[in-house]
Amino acid sequence: MAKFVFVTGGVVSSVGKGVCVGSIGKILKNQGFEVSLLKLDPYLNVDPGTMSPYQHGEVFVTTDGGETDLDLGHYERFVDVDLTRSSNLTAGQVYSEVISRERKGEFLGGTIQVVPHLTDRIKQHMHDLAEESDADVIVVEVGGTVGDIEGLPFLEAIRQMRNEVGRDNVFYIHLTFLPSISSTGELKTKPTQHSVRELRGIGIHPDAIVCRSDSPVPESLRQKIVVHCDVPLEGVFTVPTVSSIYEVPLLLEKQGIPQLITDSLNLISDEKSITLSLNGWGQLVERIKTPKENLKIGLVGKYVDLHDAYMSVKEALIHAGLFHSLNIDIDWIAAEEIEKNGPDQFLKDLQGIVIPGGFGDRGIEGMVSAVQYARENKIPYLGLCLGMQVMVIEAARNLLGKKSANSQEFDANTPDPVIHLMEDQVDVTQKGGTMRLGVYPCVIQSDSLTSRAYDESLVMERHRHRYEVNNDYREGLLEVGLKPTGLSPDGNLVEIMEIEDHPFMAGTQFHPEFLSRPVRPHPMFREFVGKSYEVAKKSAL
Ligand code: GLN
């Protein structure tokens, strides 16, 4: 039977709960246990797929096409697992399922209530995930912070779990933040005390408290938390802000979190585990800390004010940089600024350019001129989904001479719809969960940048889009040097395009960033970063 580690948050959000949860998953996996993870999101959207990236950050796509919370990206990268949509449950899903069962008359005249109907549904989901994943431990993160009204059904459900599955099978961690007073630099525990009191009021008594802070936490403060929050000293962990999120598992391990959790849950591993610092993860952190040369990569996008909107792209660049022993310095460039002021001042000092995914026409013309600039100045370029589509638009306009070429998404009446709505999207009217989503096979054409990157002829990649390259223009584009080097197995869908006669200019209809791992960078990112460095070195000579 699976054991459960529940992680709640206190004081403020956005202090890296997802990173801590991923780190705990990593630590437990390293101890030899099968781990799965679950994010409980208290908002009423059914999934984040319909939310603005400014509201929510990136939408992380799972193998089975789930549009999920960006924390699942952290979980996958830290624990090195492929999760499914079952690893994200929102209040919207819980309510809509319960209400639709009520409409079918399944409750036989009963009154439907938050307790027990919603809480039972939430608990059922946890049991189902345990069965489906066959994991020894499920690490469950409750989104938001204790005190949020909408989080109450989830907290109530995890409270009930302790009696339901037995006290030895449940471990509660409360993650809080210790603010500091700027004039004295003193860290304060009072908000943590209040938040633990609130949690205990709900009936959850934390077994451990993880304190995030901007500076190191003195021992005396740990003692204070022991007294006020009623946890043993060995249950108070501290995670001051560090230079890389990948250090967090080592920080927690060093303070003894693996022993505390495994002892409390009576988890006995057959494997002889070695500490993280002695295996590949330790080497990774060493590499992160070693000073490296900088590589300046421009990320031209629509939502650049919120870096979380491009979380996986940012991490994939970092992973590729680590592979080549480079520090990736991302220049966040708003496509609209390029539109207003021209590309030169923004792009001239860059060693590589990435255009990531996006929706809607704002900033598109800026992206097209960034692509033109990269192509003409031979700056390595990687386009991700929308970034591939604008690459095709630019080639059609400037190489094929079709000046009004566009995507139907941005100009429904364009005379040259080089990017058009996919056939099976034509009759789709519902917005949520209806794109081409999840993993699809892609056949790599030999003798290409792409084939050299992958070194495999068939790859599986994750998608999230409605539009695609219009096959009517494929031949013309090929004649001007735009080669489709990745195709669906039936040859009908263009999945990768690249430009000949350029050091590296490629675009993928899928999102390679979702598959990148810290110790296993994605081949397309690895190749792009490698070539960007090579070109920069040559031009410096
Ligand atoms: N808006 C484009 C489409 O739907 C690109 C999507 C994306 O970049 N994820 O096809």
PDB file of C-alpha atoms and ligand atoms in Angstrom, residues 61 303 355-360 364 384-389 407 409-410 419-422 425 435-436 463-468 508-511 513-514, ligand 1:
ATOM      1  CA  VAL A  61       1.873  19.243 -20.944  1.00  0.00           C
ATOM      2  CA  TYR A 303       4.854  37.062 -21.847  1.00  0.00           C
ATOM      3  CA  ILE A 355      11.143  32.019 -29.884  1.00  0.00           C
ATOM      4  CA  PRO A 356       8.959  29.899 -27.613  1.00  0.00           C
ATOM      5  CA  GLY A 357       5.285  28.937 -27.833  1.00  0.00           C
ATOM      6  CA  GLY A 358       2.410  31.387 -27.666  1.00  0.00           C
ATOM      7  CA  PHE A 359      -1.090  32.269 -28.779  1.00  0.00           C
ATOM      8  CA  GLY A 360      -2.740  35.301 -30.363  1.00  0.00           C
ATOM      9  CA  ILE A 364       3.849  38.406 -34.004  1.00  0.00           C
ATOM     10  CA  LEU A 384       9.348  26.133 -30.345  1.00  0.00           C
ATOM     11  CA  CYS A 385       5.829  25.589 -31.701  1.00  0.00           C
ATOM     12  CA  LEU A 386       4.819  29.194 -32.448  1.00  0.00           C
ATOM     13  CA  GLY A 387       8.563  29.833 -32.957  1.00  0.00           C
ATOM     14  CA  MET A 388       8.513  27.278 -35.780  1.00  0.00           C
ATOM     15  CA  GLN A 389       5.361  28.744 -37.276  1.00  0.00           C
ATOM     16  CA  SER A 407      -0.991  32.024 -40.060  1.00  0.00           C
ATOM     17  CA  GLU A 409      -4.538  32.395 -36.369  1.00  0.00           C
ATOM     18  CA  PHE A 410      -3.341  35.974 -36.919  1.00  0.00           C
ATOM     19  CA  ILE A 419       0.166  28.002 -41.318  1.00  0.00           C
ATOM     20  CA  HIS A 420      -3.427  26.865 -41.132  1.00  0.00           C
ATOM     21  CA  LEU A 421      -5.889  25.275 -38.794  1.00  0.00           C
ATOM     22  CA  MET A 422      -5.423  21.501 -38.507  1.00  0.00           C
ATOM     23  CA  GLN A 425      -9.658  21.375 -35.394  1.00  0.00           C
ATOM     24  CA  MET A 435      -5.876  21.280 -28.931  1.00  0.00           C
ATOM     25  CA  ARG A 436      -3.598  18.621 -30.399  1.00  0.00           C
ATOM     26  CA  HIS A 463       2.480  18.835 -28.465  1.00  0.00           C
ATOM     27  CA  ARG A 464       0.061  21.664 -27.718  1.00  0.00           C
ATOM     28  CA  HIS A 465      -1.274  23.479 -30.769  1.00  0.00           C
ATOM     29  CA  ARG A 466      -4.198  23.955 -33.170  1.00  0.00           C
ATOM     30  CA  TYR A 467      -2.364  25.158 -36.276  1.00  0.00           C
ATOM     31  CA  GLU A 468       0.175  23.445 -38.518  1.00  0.00           C
ATOM     32  CA  THR A 508       9.759  22.231 -33.838  1.00  0.00           C
ATOM     33  CA  GLN A 509       5.967  22.035 -33.920  1.00  0.00           C
ATOM     34  CA  PHE A 510       6.216  20.249 -30.559  1.00  0.00           C
ATOM     35  CA  HIS A 511       7.661  21.371 -27.232  1.00  0.00           C
ATOM     36  CA  GLU A 513      11.481  21.764 -23.460  1.00  0.00           C
ATOM     37  CA  PHE A 514       9.087  19.461 -21.587  1.00  0.00           C
TER      38      PHE A 514
HETATM   39  N1  GLN B   1      -0.824  29.312 -31.414  1.00  0.00           N
HETATM   40  C1  GLN B   1      -0.175  28.269 -32.145  1.00  0.00           C
HETATM   41  C2  GLN B   1      -1.088  27.085 -32.400  1.00  0.00           C
HETATM   42  O1  GLN B   1      -2.075  26.928 -31.725  1.00  0.00           O
HETATM   43  C3  GLN B   1       1.089  27.816 -31.439  1.00  0.00           C
HETATM   44  C4  GLN B   1       0.827  27.119 -30.155  1.00  0.00           C
HETATM   45  C5  GLN B   1       2.042  27.035 -29.251  1.00  0.00           C
HETATM   46  O2  GLN B   1       3.014  27.734 -29.465  1.00  0.00           O
HETATM   47  N2  GLN B   1       1.977  26.187 -28.241  1.00  0.00           N
HETATM   48  O3  GLN B   1      -0.844  26.291 -33.264  1.00  0.00           O
END
